[in-house]
Coordinates of C-alpha atoms in Angstrom, one line a residue:
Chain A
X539 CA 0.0 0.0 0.0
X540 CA 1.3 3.8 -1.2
X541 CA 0.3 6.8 -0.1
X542 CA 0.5 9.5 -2.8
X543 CA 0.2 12.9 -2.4
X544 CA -2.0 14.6 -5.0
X545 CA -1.1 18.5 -5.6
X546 CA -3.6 20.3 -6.7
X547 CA -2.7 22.8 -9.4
X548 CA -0.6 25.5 -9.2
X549 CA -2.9 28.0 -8.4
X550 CA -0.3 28.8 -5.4
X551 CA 3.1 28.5 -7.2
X552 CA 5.8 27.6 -4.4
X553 CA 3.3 25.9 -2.5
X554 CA 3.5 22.7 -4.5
X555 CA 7.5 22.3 -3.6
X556 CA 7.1 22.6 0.3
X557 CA 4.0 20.7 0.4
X558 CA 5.7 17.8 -1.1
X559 CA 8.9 17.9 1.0
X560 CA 6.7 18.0 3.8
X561 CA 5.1 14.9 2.9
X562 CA 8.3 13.3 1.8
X563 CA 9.4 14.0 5.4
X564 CA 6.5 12.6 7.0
X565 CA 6.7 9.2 4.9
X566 CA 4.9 9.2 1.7
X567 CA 5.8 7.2 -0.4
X568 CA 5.0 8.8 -3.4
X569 CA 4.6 12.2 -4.8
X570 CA 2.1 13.0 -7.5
X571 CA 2.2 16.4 -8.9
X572 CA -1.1 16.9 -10.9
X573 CA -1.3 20.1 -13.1
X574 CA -5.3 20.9 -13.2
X575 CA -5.2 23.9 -15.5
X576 CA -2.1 22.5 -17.8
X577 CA -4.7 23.4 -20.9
X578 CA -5.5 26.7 -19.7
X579 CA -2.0 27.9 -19.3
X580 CA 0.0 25.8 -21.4
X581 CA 2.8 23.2 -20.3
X582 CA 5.5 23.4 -18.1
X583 CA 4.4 25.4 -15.4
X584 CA 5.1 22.0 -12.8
X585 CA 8.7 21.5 -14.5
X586 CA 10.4 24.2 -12.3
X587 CA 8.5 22.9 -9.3
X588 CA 9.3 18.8 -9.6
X589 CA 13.1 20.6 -10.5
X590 CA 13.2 22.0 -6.9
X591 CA 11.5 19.1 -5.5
X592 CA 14.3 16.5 -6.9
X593 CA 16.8 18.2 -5.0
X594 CA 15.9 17.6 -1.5
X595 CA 13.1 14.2 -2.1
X596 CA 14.2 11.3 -3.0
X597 CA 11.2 9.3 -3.6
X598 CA 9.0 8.6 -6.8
X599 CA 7.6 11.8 -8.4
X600 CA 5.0 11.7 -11.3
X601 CA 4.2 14.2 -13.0
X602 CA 0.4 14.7 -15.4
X603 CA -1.4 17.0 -17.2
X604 CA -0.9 18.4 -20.6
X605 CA 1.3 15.9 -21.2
X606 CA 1.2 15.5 -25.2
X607 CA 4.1 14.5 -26.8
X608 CA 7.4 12.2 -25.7
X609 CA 9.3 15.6 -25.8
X610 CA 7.2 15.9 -23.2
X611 CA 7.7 12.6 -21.2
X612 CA 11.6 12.8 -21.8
X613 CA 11.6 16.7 -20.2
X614 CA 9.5 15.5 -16.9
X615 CA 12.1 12.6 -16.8
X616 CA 14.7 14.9 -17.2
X617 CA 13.9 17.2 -14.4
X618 CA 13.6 14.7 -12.1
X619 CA 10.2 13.1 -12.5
X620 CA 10.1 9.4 -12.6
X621 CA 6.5 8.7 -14.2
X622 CA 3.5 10.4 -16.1
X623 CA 0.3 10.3 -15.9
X624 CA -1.9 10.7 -19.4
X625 CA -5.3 11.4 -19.6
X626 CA -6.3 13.6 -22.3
X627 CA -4.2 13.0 -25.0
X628 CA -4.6 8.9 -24.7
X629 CA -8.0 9.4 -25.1
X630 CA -7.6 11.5 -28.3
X631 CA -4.9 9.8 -29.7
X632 CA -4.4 6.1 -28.4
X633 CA -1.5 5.5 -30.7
X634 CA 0.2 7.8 -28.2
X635 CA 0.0 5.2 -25.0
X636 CA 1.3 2.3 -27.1
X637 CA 4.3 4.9 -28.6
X638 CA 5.4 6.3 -25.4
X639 CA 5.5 3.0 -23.2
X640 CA 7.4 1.1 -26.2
X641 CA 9.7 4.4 -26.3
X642 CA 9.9 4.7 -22.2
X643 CA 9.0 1.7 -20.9
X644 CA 5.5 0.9 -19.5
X645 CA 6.3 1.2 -15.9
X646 CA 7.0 5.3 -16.7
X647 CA 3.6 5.5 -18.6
X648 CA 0.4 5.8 -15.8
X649 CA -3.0 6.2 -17.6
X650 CA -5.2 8.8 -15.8
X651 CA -8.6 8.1 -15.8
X652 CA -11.5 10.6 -14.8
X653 CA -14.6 8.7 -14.3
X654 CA -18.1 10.0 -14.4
X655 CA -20.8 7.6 -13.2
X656 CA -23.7 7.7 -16.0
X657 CA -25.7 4.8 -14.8
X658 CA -26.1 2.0 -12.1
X659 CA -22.9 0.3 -13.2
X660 CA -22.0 2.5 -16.1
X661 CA -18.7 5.3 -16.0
X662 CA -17.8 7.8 -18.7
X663 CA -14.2 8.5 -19.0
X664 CA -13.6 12.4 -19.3
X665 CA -10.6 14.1 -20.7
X666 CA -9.8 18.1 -20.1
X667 CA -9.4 16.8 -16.0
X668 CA -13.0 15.9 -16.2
X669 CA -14.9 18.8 -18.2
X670 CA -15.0 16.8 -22.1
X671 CA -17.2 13.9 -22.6
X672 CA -15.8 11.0 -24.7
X673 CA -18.7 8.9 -25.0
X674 CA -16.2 6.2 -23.5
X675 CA -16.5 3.6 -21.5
X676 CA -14.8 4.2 -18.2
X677 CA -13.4 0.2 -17.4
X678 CA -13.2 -0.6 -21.0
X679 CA -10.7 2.3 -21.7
X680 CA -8.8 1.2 -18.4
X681 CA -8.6 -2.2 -20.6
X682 CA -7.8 -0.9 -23.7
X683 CA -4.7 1.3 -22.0
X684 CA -3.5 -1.3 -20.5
X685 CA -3.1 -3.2 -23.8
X686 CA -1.6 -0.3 -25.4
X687 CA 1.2 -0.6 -23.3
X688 CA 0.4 1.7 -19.6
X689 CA 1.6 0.1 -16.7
X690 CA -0.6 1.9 -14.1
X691 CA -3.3 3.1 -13.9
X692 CA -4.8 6.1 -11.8
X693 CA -8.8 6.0 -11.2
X694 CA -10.6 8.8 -10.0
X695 CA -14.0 9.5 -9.7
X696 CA -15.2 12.7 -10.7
X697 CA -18.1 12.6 -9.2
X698 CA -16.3 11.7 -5.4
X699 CA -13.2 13.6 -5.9
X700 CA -12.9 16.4 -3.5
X701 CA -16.4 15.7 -1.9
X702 CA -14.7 13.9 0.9
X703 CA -17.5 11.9 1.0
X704 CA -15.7 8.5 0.3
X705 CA -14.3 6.5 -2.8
X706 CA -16.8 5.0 -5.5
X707 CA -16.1 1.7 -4.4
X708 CA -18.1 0.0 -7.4
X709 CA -16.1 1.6 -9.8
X710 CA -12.7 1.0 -8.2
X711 CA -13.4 -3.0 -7.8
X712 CA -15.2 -2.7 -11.4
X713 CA -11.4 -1.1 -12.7
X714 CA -9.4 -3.2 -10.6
X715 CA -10.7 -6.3 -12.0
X716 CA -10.9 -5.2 -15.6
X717 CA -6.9 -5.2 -15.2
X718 CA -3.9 -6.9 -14.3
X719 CA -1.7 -3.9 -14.1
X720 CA -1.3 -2.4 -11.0
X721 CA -4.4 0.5 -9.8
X722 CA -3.8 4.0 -7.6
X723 CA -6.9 5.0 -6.4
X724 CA -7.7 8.9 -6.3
X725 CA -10.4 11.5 -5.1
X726 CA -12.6 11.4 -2.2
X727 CA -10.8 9.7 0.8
X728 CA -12.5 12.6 3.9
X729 CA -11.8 10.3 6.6
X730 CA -9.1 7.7 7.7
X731 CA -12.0 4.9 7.7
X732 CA -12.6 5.8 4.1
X733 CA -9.1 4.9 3.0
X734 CA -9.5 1.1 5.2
X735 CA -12.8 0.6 3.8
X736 CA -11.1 0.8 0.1
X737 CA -8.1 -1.3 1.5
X738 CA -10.2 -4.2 3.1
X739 CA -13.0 -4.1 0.0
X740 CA -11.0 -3.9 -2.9
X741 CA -7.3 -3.8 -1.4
X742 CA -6.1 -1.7 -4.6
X743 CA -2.0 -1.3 -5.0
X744 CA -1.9 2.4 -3.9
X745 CA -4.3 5.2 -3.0
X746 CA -3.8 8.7 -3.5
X747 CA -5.0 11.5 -0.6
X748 CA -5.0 15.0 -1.3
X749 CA -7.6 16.8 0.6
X750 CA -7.0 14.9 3.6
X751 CA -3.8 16.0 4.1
X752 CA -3.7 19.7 2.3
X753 CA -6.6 20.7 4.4
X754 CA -4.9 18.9 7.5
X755 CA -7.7 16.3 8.5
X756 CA -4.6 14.2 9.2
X757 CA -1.6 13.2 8.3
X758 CA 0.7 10.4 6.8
X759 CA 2.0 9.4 9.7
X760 CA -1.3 9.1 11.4
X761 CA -3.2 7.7 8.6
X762 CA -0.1 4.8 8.0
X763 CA -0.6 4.0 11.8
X764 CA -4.2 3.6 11.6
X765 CA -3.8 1.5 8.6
X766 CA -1.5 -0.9 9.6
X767 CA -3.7 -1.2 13.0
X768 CA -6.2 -2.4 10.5
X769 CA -4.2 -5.0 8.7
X770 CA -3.2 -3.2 5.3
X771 CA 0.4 -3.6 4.5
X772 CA 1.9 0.0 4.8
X773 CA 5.8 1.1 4.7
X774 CA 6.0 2.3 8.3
Chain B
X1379 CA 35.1 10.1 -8.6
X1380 CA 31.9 8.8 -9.8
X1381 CA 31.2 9.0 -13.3
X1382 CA 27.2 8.4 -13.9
X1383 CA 26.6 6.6 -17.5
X1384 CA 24.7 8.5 -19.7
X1385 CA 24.0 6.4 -22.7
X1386 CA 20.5 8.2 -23.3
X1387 CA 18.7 5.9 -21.5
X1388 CA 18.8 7.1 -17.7
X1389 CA 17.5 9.1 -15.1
X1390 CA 20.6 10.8 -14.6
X1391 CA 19.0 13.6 -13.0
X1392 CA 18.2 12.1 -10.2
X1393 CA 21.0 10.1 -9.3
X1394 CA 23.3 13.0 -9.9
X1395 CA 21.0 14.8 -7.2
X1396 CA 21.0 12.6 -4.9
X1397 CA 25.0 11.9 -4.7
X1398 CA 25.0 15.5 -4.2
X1399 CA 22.8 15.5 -1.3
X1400 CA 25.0 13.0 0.0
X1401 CA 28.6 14.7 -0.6
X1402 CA 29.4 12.5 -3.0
X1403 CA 31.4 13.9 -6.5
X1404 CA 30.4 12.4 -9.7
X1405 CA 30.2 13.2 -13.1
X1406 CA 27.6 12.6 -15.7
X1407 CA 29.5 11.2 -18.7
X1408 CA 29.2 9.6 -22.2
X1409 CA 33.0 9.6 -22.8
X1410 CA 34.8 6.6 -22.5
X1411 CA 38.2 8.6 -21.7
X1412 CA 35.8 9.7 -18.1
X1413 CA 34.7 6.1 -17.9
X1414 CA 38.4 5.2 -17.2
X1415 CA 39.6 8.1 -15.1
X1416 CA 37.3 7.7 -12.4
X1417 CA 37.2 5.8 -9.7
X1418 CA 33.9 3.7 -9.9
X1419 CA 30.7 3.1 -12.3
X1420 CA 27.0 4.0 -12.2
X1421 CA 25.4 2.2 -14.8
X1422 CA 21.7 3.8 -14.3
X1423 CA 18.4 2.4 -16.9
X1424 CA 15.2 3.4 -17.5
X1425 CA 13.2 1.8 -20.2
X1426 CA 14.0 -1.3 -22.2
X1427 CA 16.5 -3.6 -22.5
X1428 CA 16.8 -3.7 -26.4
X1429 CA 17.2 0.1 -26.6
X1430 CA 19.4 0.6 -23.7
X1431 CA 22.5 -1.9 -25.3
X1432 CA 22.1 0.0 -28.5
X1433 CA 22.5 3.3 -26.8
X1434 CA 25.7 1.6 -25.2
X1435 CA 26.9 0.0 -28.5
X1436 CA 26.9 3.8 -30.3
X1437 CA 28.7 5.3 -28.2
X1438 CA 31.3 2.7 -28.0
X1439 CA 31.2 1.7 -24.5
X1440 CA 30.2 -1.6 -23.8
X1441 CA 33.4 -3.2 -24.3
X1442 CA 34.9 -0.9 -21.8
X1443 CA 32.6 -1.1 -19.1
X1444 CA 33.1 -4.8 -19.3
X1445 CA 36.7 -4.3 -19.6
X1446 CA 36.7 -1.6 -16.6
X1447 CA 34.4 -4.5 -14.2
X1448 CA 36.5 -7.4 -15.1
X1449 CA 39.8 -5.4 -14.0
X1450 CA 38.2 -4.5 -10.7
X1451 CA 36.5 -0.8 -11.0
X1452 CA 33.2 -0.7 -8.5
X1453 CA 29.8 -0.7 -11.4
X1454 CA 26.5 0.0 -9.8
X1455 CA 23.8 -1.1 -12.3
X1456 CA 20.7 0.2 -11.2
X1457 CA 17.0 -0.9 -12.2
X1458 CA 17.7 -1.7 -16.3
X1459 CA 21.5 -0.3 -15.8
X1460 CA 21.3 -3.6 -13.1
X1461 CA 19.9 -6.1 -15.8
X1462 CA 22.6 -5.0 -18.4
X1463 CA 25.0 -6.9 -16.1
X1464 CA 23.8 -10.5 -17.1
X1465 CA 24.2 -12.3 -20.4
X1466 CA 20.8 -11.8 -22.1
X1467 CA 17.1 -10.9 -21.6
X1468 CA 13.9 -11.6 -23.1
X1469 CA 12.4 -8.4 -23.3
X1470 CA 10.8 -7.5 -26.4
X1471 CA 13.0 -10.5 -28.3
X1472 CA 16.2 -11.7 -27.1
X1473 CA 18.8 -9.3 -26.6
X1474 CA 22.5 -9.6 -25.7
X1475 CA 24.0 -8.1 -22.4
X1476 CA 27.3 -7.0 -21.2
X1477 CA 27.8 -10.9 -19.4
X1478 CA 29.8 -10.0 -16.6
X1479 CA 27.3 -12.2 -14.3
X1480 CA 26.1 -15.3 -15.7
X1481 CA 22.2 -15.1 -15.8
X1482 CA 19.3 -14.4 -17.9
X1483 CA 16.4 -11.1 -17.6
X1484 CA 13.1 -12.6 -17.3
X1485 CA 9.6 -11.7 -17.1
X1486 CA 7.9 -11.7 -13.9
X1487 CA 5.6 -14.0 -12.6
X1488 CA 2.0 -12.8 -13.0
X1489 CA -0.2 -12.2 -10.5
X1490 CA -2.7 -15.0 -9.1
X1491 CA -5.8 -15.6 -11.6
X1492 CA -8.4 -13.5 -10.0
X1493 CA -5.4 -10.7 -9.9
X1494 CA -4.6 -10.7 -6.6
X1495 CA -1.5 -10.2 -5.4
X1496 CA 1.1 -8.3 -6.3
X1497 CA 1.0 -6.8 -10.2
X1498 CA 2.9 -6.4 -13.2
X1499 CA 4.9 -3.9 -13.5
X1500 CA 6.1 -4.4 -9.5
X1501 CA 5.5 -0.9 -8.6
X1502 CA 6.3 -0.1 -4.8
X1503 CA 8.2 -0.3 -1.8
X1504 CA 9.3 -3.8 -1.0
X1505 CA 11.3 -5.5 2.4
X1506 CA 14.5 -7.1 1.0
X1507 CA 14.7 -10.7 2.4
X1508 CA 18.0 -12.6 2.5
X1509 CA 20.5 -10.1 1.9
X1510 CA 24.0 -10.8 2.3
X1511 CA 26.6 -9.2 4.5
X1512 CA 28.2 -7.6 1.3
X1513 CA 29.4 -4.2 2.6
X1514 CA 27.0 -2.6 0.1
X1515 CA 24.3 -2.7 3.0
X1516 CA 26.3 -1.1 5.6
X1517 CA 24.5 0.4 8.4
X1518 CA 21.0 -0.6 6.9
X1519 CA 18.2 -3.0 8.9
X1520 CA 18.5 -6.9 7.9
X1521 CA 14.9 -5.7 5.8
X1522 CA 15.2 -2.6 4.5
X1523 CA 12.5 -1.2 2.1
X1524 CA 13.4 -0.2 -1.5
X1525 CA 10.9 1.6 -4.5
X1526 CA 10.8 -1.3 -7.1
X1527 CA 9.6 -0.5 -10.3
X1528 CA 9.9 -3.3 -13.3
X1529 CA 8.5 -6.4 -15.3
X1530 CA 11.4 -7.9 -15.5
X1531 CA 14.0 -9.2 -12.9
X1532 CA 17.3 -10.9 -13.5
X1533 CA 17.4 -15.1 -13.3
X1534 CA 21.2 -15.6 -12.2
X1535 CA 23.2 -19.1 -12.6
X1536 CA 25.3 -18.9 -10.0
X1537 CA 23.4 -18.5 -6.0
X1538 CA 26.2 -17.0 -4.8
X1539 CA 25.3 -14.2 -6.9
X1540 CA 22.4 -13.3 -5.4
X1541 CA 23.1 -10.5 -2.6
X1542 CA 19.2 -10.1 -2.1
X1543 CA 15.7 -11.3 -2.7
X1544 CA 11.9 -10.0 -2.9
X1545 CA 9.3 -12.1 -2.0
X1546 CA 6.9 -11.5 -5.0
X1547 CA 3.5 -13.6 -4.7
X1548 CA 5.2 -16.6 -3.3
X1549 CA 7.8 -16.2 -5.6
X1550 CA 11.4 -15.4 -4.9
X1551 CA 12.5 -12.5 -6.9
X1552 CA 16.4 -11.5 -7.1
X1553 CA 16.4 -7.6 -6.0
X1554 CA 20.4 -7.3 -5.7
X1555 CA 23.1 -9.2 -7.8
X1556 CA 26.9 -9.0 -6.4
X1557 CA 30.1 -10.6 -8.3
X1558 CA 33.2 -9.1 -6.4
X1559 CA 33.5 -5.7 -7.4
X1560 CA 30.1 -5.8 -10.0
X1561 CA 26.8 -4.9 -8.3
X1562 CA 23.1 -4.3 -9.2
X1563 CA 20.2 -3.5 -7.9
X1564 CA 16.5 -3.9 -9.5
X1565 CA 15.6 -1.1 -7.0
X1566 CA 16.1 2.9 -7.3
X1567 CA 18.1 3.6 -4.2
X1568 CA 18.0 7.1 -5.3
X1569 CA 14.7 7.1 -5.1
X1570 CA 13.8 4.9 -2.3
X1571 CA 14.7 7.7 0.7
X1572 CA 16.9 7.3 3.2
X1573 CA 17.7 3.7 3.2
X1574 CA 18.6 4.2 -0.8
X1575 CA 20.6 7.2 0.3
X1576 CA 22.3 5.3 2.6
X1577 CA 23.2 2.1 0.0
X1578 CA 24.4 4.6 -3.0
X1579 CA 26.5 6.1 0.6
X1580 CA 28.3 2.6 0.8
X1581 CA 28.8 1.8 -3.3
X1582 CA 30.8 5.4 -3.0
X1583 CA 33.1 3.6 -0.3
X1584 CA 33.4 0.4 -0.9
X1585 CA 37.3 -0.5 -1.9
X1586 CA 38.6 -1.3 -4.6

């Protein structure tokens, strides 16, 4: 089990960098820095940021949004990133899954999927971090990824993300068995029972917390205690 | 003197960081004339196998490396740079490696049926099991935890030359391969905190 950290934006520049050694100091085991508005204001805004952050954390950092090209891959790679997480541009352009893990290696390629619920047991994948429709099918794309070559994938309800309310557990099992590559979960952990619910149900590889931690409802050390009290393997 | 590989396939930015957070010099070099001046070899990898020797094979250096391990320079292969060290793998076709430590790259066991278990690509932080008293794991815990990320791991010939293991669904997995002076590690230590700070910390003094 892996505790990300998901950074929200950059809507704060310099935030991002302290946030994350913060969390690297406290024991996460993973950073993920997400760029929400990479559309809006074009790419490498996070490149300066995961920079700094290589210097003084020396855990895994992935890096996604706006990610569009391998120029792209190879400069997050180059500034210290380890992985990056595509969403948008698979979903446009599948070819580009396929090219960049043969080019990269699968394990550097993460497919981010926003998931809309549109029925009882029905998701829509969204692109644009989740404002396009694509008329597709949330599980079957996390299929079809895989077999282009990803080898992770991130799931993240749309509808639970930053509600706080809990995960969508139906749509994380529904994922998790589609695949046999390994599945972060993101968006909607409020509560440390939220994140051992998700563990004992579905018992995914790694889940992601953001608004847990950014708005301080606790912290990693706290929430790694709390899981291992529950049985779910955690690096302590 | 540590002169860091770069055959176009590494993350070279990250290991150069953390040797400096750690006071260690190094250089990041494609020039074989740097290969042989200093005083030990990080072979680093990301990506696959196939592309990785031809990178090597371009820029003339393959021969040396092997000629620089056999006569007794430190090499730290890390993740792919770590696989290179065998004879071959069968990633993507069968592919030649540099054969300094008799073994074969192959793929990982997959998961249980139902997908249990631990997946494909092994993405994560994982207890080492077994490890030897090589001086490469100096002042760490008998299980230290490492970031692990890969499909493939390497199968070697010899036990001896296997300085660590992961336990990887039931499966033993070989995390660390030691021959004398020639080391690798399937794990990032430069990206696996303190404990990988503290392994790259030893490779930087082990004698020659």
């Amino acid at each position: 089990m892996v505790k990300g950290v998901h950074l929200e934006g950059v809507r704060k520049v310099g935030l991002p960098g302290e946030l994350a050694t913060k969390y690297a100091a406290e024991g996460a085991d993973e950073i993920l820095f997400m760029d929400v508005v990479a559309s809006l204001y074009g790419r490498n805004n996070l490149l300066p940021v995961v920079r700094e952050a290589a210097r003084g954390i020396f855990i895994p950092l992935t890096v996604g949004g706006g990610i569009r090209s391998i120029d792209d891959i190879v400069d997050v790679l180059r500034n210290g990133g380890d992985k990056v997480a595509i969403n948008t541009e698979g979903l446009n352009r599948p070819e580009f899954l396929r090219q960049a893990s043969k080019i990269l290696g699968s394990q550097c390629i993460i497919v981010s999927i926003e998931a809309k619920r549109t029925g009882d047991d029905q998701w829509e994948a969204y692109s644009h971090n989740g404002r396009e429709k694509t008329g597709k099918n949330a599980v079957e794309w996390a299929k079809e990824a895989e077999q282009l070559g990803a080898g992770e994938v991130l799931i993240t309800s749309i509808d639970h993300e930053g509600t706080m309310k809990g995960f969508d557990l139906q749509l994380i099992e529904q994922v998790y068995d589609a695949v046999a590559i390994p599945v972060t979960v993101c968006g909607g952990a409020g509560k440390t029972s939220h994140l051992i619910d998700l563990a004992q149900d579905v018992a995914p590889d790694a889940i992601c917390c953001a608004s847990l931690l950014h708005f301080n409802k606790a912290s990693l050390p706290e929430l790694k205690s709390v899981l291992s009290h529950a049985g779910v393997s955690v690096r302590l | 003197m540590i002169c860091v590989v770069d055959y176009g396939r590494g993350n070279l930015f990250s290991i150069g960081q953390a040797l400096e957070y750690i006071g260690v010099p190094y250089e990041v070099s494609e020039h074989p004339e740097k290969l042989k001046s200093a005083d030990r070899i990080i072979l680093p990898g990301v990506g696959a196998f196939g592309d990785a020797v031809d990178g090597l094979h371009k820029r003339g250096l393959t021969e040396l490396i092997c000629d620089l391990a056999r006569d007794g320079k430190p090499v730290l292969g890390i993740c792919l740079g770590a696989q290179l060290l065998v004879d071959s793998s069968e990633e993507f076709g069968v592919h030649r490696g540099l054969g300094l430590i008799p073994g074969k790259i192959k793929r990982l066991p997959r998961a249980s049926h139902s997908g249990a278990g631990t997946r494909v690509p092994n993405i994560g932080w994982r207890k080492l099991a077994d490890r030897s008293d090589s001086p490469l794991f100096g002042d760490l815990p008998d299980d230290p935890s490492f970031y692990f990320v890969h499909s493939y791991s390497a199968v070697v010939e010899n036990p001896s030359h296997v300085a660590a293991k992961i336990d990887f669904n039931g499966h033993e997995i070989t995390a660390v391969i030691q021959f004398q002076n020639i080391v690798g590690c399937q794990f990032h230590p430069e990206k696996s905190g303190e404990m990988g700070l503290t392994l790259l910390k030893n490779f930087a003094e082990i004698s020659h």
